[in-house]
mmCIF file of C-alpha atoms and ligand atoms in Angstrom:
data_model
loop_
_atom_site.group_PDB
_atom_site.id
_atom_site.type_symbol
_atom_site.label_atom_id
_atom_site.label_comp_id
_atom_site.label_asym_id
_atom_site.label_seq_id
_atom_site.Cartn_x
_atom_site.Cartn_y
_atom_site.Cartn_z
ATOM 1 C CA UNK A 1 -11.793 -18.567 -3.834
ATOM 2 C CA UNK A 2 -10.857 -15.302 -5.678
ATOM 3 C CA UNK A 3 -14.272 -13.792 -4.572
ATOM 4 C CA UNK A 4 -13.382 -14.251 -0.960
ATOM 5 C CA UNK A 5 -10.112 -12.989 -1.492
ATOM 6 C CA UNK A 6 -11.452 -9.612 -3.085
ATOM 7 C CA UNK A 7 -13.781 -9.193 -0.297
ATOM 8 C CA UNK A 8 -10.609 -8.277 1.762
ATOM 9 C CA UNK A 9 -11.296 -5.007 -0.525
ATOM 10 C CA UNK A 10 -14.711 -3.785 0.123
ATOM 11 C CA UNK A 11 -17.354 -2.992 -2.797
ATOM 12 C CA UNK A 12 -17.382 0.686 -3.702
ATOM 13 C CA UNK A 13 -20.869 2.783 -4.402
ATOM 14 C CA UNK A 14 -19.593 4.788 -7.298
ATOM 15 C CA UNK A 15 -16.079 5.085 -8.909
ATOM 16 C CA UNK A 16 -13.552 3.311 -10.658
ATOM 17 C CA UNK A 17 -12.037 -0.244 -9.535
ATOM 18 C CA UNK A 18 -8.584 -1.223 -11.608
ATOM 19 C CA UNK A 19 -8.155 -4.839 -11.346
ATOM 20 C CA UNK A 20 -5.489 -7.140 -12.755
ATOM 21 C CA UNK A 21 -2.760 -4.921 -11.980
ATOM 22 C CA UNK A 22 0.443 -6.917 -10.914
ATOM 23 C CA UNK A 23 1.548 -6.757 -7.796
ATOM 24 C CA UNK A 24 4.762 -5.595 -7.976
ATOM 25 C CA UNK A 25 3.485 -2.730 -10.504
ATOM 26 C CA UNK A 26 0.415 -1.140 -7.776
ATOM 27 C CA UNK A 27 2.841 1.642 -6.581
ATOM 28 C CA UNK A 28 3.669 3.141 -10.176
ATOM 29 C CA UNK A 29 0.248 2.660 -11.210
ATOM 30 C CA UNK A 30 -0.955 4.664 -8.090
ATOM 31 C CA UNK A 31 1.785 7.285 -9.135
ATOM 32 C CA UNK A 32 0.995 7.259 -12.877
ATOM 33 C CA UNK A 33 -2.313 8.226 -12.034
ATOM 34 C CA UNK A 34 -1.435 11.000 -9.401
ATOM 35 C CA UNK A 35 -3.672 8.999 -6.732
ATOM 36 C CA UNK A 36 -0.636 9.741 -4.492
ATOM 37 C CA UNK A 37 -2.685 13.213 -4.466
ATOM 38 C CA UNK A 38 -6.206 12.728 -4.704
ATOM 39 C CA UNK A 39 -8.661 13.295 -2.181
ATOM 40 C CA UNK A 40 -10.889 10.591 -2.948
ATOM 41 C CA UNK A 41 -11.249 7.878 -0.928
ATOM 42 C CA UNK A 42 -9.054 5.386 -2.496
ATOM 43 C CA UNK A 43 -8.774 1.226 -0.809
ATOM 44 C CA UNK A 44 -6.413 -1.402 -2.346
ATOM 45 C CA UNK A 45 -5.741 -4.734 -1.951
ATOM 46 C CA UNK A 46 -2.147 -6.537 -2.993
ATOM 47 C CA UNK A 47 -0.565 -9.830 -3.771
ATOM 48 C CA UNK A 48 -3.873 -11.013 -4.228
ATOM 49 C CA UNK A 49 -4.152 -14.443 -5.989
ATOM 50 C CA UNK A 50 -4.525 -14.288 -9.967
ATOM 51 C CA UNK A 51 -4.558 -16.713 -12.562
ATOM 52 C CA UNK A 52 -2.778 -14.456 -14.489
ATOM 53 C CA UNK A 53 -0.263 -13.233 -12.697
ATOM 54 C CA UNK A 54 0.072 -15.299 -9.608
ATOM 55 C CA UNK A 55 0.205 -12.494 -7.622
ATOM 56 C CA UNK A 56 -1.922 -8.879 -8.474
ATOM 57 C CA UNK A 57 -3.365 -5.799 -6.773
ATOM 58 C CA UNK A 58 -6.353 -3.956 -6.924
ATOM 59 C CA UNK A 59 -7.037 -0.441 -6.447
ATOM 60 C CA UNK A 60 -10.703 1.370 -5.798
ATOM 61 C CA UNK A 61 -11.053 4.901 -6.237
ATOM 62 C CA UNK A 62 -14.575 6.196 -4.981
ATOM 63 C CA UNK A 63 -16.196 8.753 -6.782
ATOM 64 C CA UNK A 64 -13.760 9.398 -9.406
ATOM 65 C CA UNK A 65 -14.256 8.737 -13.043
ATOM 66 C CA UNK A 66 -11.040 8.769 -15.348
ATOM 67 C CA UNK A 67 -10.663 10.129 -18.513
ATOM 68 C CA UNK A 68 -9.311 7.072 -20.857
ATOM 69 C CA UNK A 69 -6.484 8.889 -21.953
ATOM 70 C CA UNK A 70 -5.448 8.896 -18.085
ATOM 71 C CA UNK A 71 -6.135 5.240 -17.667
ATOM 72 C CA UNK A 72 -4.291 4.166 -21.124
ATOM 73 C CA UNK A 73 -1.014 6.061 -19.403
ATOM 74 C CA UNK A 74 -0.819 2.657 -16.602
ATOM 75 C CA UNK A 75 -1.174 0.537 -20.006
ATOM 76 C CA UNK A 76 3.226 0.249 -20.186
ATOM 77 C CA UNK A 77 2.986 -1.204 -16.565
ATOM 78 C CA UNK A 78 0.080 -2.866 -16.338
ATOM 79 C CA UNK A 79 -1.165 -3.716 -19.833
ATOM 80 C CA UNK A 80 -3.825 -6.422 -18.590
ATOM 81 C CA UNK A 81 -5.367 -4.011 -16.361
ATOM 82 C CA UNK A 82 -9.262 -4.498 -16.651
ATOM 83 C CA UNK A 83 -11.436 -1.314 -15.243
ATOM 84 C CA UNK A 84 -14.136 -1.636 -13.869
ATOM 85 C CA UNK A 85 -16.872 1.647 -13.799
ATOM 86 C CA UNK A 86 -19.383 1.438 -11.172
ATOM 87 C CA UNK A 87 -22.743 3.029 -10.119
ATOM 88 C CA UNK A 88 -24.838 2.847 -7.589
ATOM 89 C CA UNK A 89 -23.062 -0.715 -6.903
ATOM 90 C CA UNK A 90 -23.372 -1.976 -9.966
ATOM 91 C CA UNK A 91 -20.440 -2.484 -12.722
ATOM 92 C CA UNK A 92 -22.096 -0.435 -15.546
ATOM 93 C CA UNK A 93 -18.790 -0.714 -17.823
ATOM 94 C CA UNK A 94 -15.558 -3.023 -18.152
ATOM 95 C CA UNK A 95 -12.504 -1.740 -19.962
ATOM 96 C CA UNK A 96 -9.100 -2.678 -21.341
ATOM 97 C CA UNK A 97 -6.241 0.068 -21.083
ATOM 98 C CA UNK A 98 -4.405 0.311 -24.383
ATOM 99 C CA UNK A 99 -0.697 1.576 -24.791
ATOM 100 C CA UNK A 100 -1.162 5.425 -26.264
ATOM 101 C CA UNK A 101 0.641 6.846 -29.027
ATOM 102 C CA UNK A 102 2.267 9.420 -27.369
ATOM 103 C CA UNK A 103 4.056 8.855 -23.883
ATOM 104 C CA UNK A 104 4.884 11.987 -21.958
ATOM 105 C CA UNK A 105 7.078 11.082 -18.717
ATOM 106 C CA UNK A 106 6.492 7.630 -16.807
ATOM 107 C CA UNK A 107 9.056 5.883 -19.090
ATOM 108 C CA UNK A 108 13.094 6.349 -19.393
ATOM 109 C CA UNK A 109 14.835 6.622 -22.676
ATOM 110 C CA UNK A 110 17.696 3.378 -22.582
ATOM 111 C CA UNK A 111 19.852 5.621 -24.535
ATOM 112 C CA UNK A 112 22.261 7.086 -21.724
ATOM 113 C CA UNK A 113 23.764 10.060 -24.062
ATOM 114 C CA UNK A 114 19.746 11.219 -24.213
ATOM 115 C CA UNK A 115 19.601 14.374 -23.019
ATOM 116 C CA UNK A 116 16.273 13.511 -20.883
ATOM 117 C CA UNK A 117 19.138 11.195 -19.433
ATOM 118 C CA UNK A 118 21.333 14.112 -18.458
ATOM 119 C CA UNK A 119 19.277 17.193 -17.695
ATOM 120 C CA UNK A 120 15.736 17.848 -16.043
ATOM 121 C CA UNK A 121 13.678 17.180 -19.391
ATOM 122 C CA UNK A 122 10.420 14.838 -19.478
ATOM 123 C CA UNK A 123 10.847 12.440 -21.640
ATOM 124 C CA UNK A 124 8.422 12.048 -24.742
ATOM 125 C CA UNK A 125 7.866 8.865 -26.992
ATOM 126 C CA UNK A 126 5.576 7.985 -29.687
ATOM 127 C CA UNK A 127 4.550 4.183 -29.730
ATOM 128 C CA UNK A 128 6.373 3.100 -33.167
ATOM 129 C CA UNK A 129 3.597 -0.103 -33.923
ATOM 130 C CA UNK A 130 0.811 -0.731 -31.991
ATOM 131 C CA UNK A 131 1.895 -4.968 -31.811
ATOM 132 C CA UNK A 132 4.999 -4.327 -30.216
ATOM 133 C CA UNK A 133 6.113 -2.157 -27.157
ATOM 134 C CA UNK A 134 8.935 -0.320 -28.975
ATOM 135 C CA UNK A 135 8.967 3.762 -27.956
ATOM 136 C CA UNK A 136 10.836 6.493 -29.816
ATOM 137 C CA UNK A 137 12.364 9.236 -28.514
ATOM 138 C CA UNK A 138 11.440 12.979 -29.269
ATOM 139 C CA UNK A 139 15.122 13.924 -28.345
ATOM 140 C CA UNK A 140 17.163 11.015 -29.672
ATOM 141 C CA UNK A 141 15.446 9.551 -32.091
ATOM 142 C CA UNK A 142 16.515 5.991 -30.202
ATOM 143 C CA UNK A 143 14.048 2.866 -29.723
ATOM 144 C CA UNK A 144 13.363 1.725 -26.631
ATOM 145 C CA UNK A 145 11.976 -1.527 -26.991
ATOM 146 C CA UNK A 146 10.103 -3.570 -24.067
ATOM 147 C CA UNK A 147 12.883 -5.578 -22.946
ATOM 148 C CA UNK A 148 14.846 -2.408 -22.092
ATOM 149 C CA UNK A 149 11.971 -0.752 -21.110
ATOM 150 C CA UNK A 150 12.522 1.145 -17.559
ATOM 151 C CA UNK A 151 9.687 3.359 -15.708
ATOM 152 C CA UNK A 152 10.655 6.461 -14.248
HETATM 153 N N1 CTP B 1 -16.050 -3.791 -7.782
HETATM 154 C C1 CTP B 1 -16.638 -3.177 -6.272
HETATM 155 N N2 CTP B 1 -18.055 -2.899 -6.247
HETATM 156 C C2 CTP B 1 -18.946 -2.807 -6.816
HETATM 157 C C3 CTP B 1 -18.941 -3.524 -7.772
HETATM 158 C C4 CTP B 1 -17.823 -4.292 -8.278
HETATM 159 O O1 CTP B 1 -15.315 -2.911 -6.014
HETATM 160 N N3 CTP B 1 -19.816 -2.268 -5.999
HETATM 161 C C5 CTP B 1 -15.056 -4.832 -8.210
HETATM 162 C C6 CTP B 1 -15.334 -6.216 -7.410
HETATM 163 O O2 CTP B 1 -14.778 -6.254 -6.057
HETATM 164 C C7 CTP B 1 -14.477 -6.678 -8.759
HETATM 165 C C8 CTP B 1 -14.556 -5.585 -9.923
HETATM 166 O O3 CTP B 1 -15.223 -4.614 -9.417
HETATM 167 O O4 CTP B 1 -12.929 -6.425 -8.331
HETATM 168 C C9 CTP B 1 -15.058 -5.995 -11.244
HETATM 169 O O5 CTP B 1 -16.334 -6.531 -10.603
HETATM 170 P P1 CTP B 1 -17.409 -7.924 -11.230
HETATM 171 O O6 CTP B 1 -17.581 -7.916 -12.699
HETATM 172 O O7 CTP B 1 -19.210 -8.156 -10.310
HETATM 173 O O8 CTP B 1 -16.288 -9.175 -10.897
HETATM 174 P P2 CTP B 1 -15.656 -10.119 -11.792
HETATM 175 O O9 CTP B 1 -16.728 -10.870 -12.574
HETATM 176 O O10 CTP B 1 -14.780 -11.335 -11.114
HETATM 177 O O11 CTP B 1 -14.657 -9.294 -12.709
HETATM 178 P P3 CTP B 1 -14.093 -9.631 -13.673
HETATM 179 O O12 CTP B 1 -14.068 -11.364 -13.677
HETATM 180 O O13 CTP B 1 -14.057 -9.207 -15.082
HETATM 181 O O14 CTP B 1 -12.505 -9.244 -13.395
HETATM 182 ZN ZN1 ZN B 2 16.122 9.345 -26.165
#
């Protein structure tokens, strides 16, 4: 059944397929990866059926092979994303994303007094612990946990 649905987004010859994106995060992923300013051929589908999410999105970027560092930036919004590297129409590699140690931009500090919420300063966090999503702000040192995490 899911195969039929995925046919609505054609196979690509070369490039990267980002699968299992929660449907409501599709445009955040597009923005985090800078795909809104990318000249490559991009196809996507959303509200596709998924066992894990109910609704998932998929993005296919032709002729683009991202650095792991760039792909990992989407882990905050799409921690279960699966990356498929396509060469000559074949999946040659599958990868997961992992939350990076240092997160610049993307997330908002939950502390309303933080300078990043009051001046035009890019946020910067360190991952406190690899097992839980807790981000320590470089500016105010407060820890933003998953339940308070807002994506910019
Ligand atoms: N894909 C593609 N172009 C290709 C080959 C694959 O766009 N030339 C896409 C498929 O549509 C699929 C993803 O890449 O969304 C992974 O392909 P594949 O491993 O063949 O599919 P599945 O086994 O369904 O992947 P998984 O269960 O790991 O998500
Ligand atoms: Zn802060």
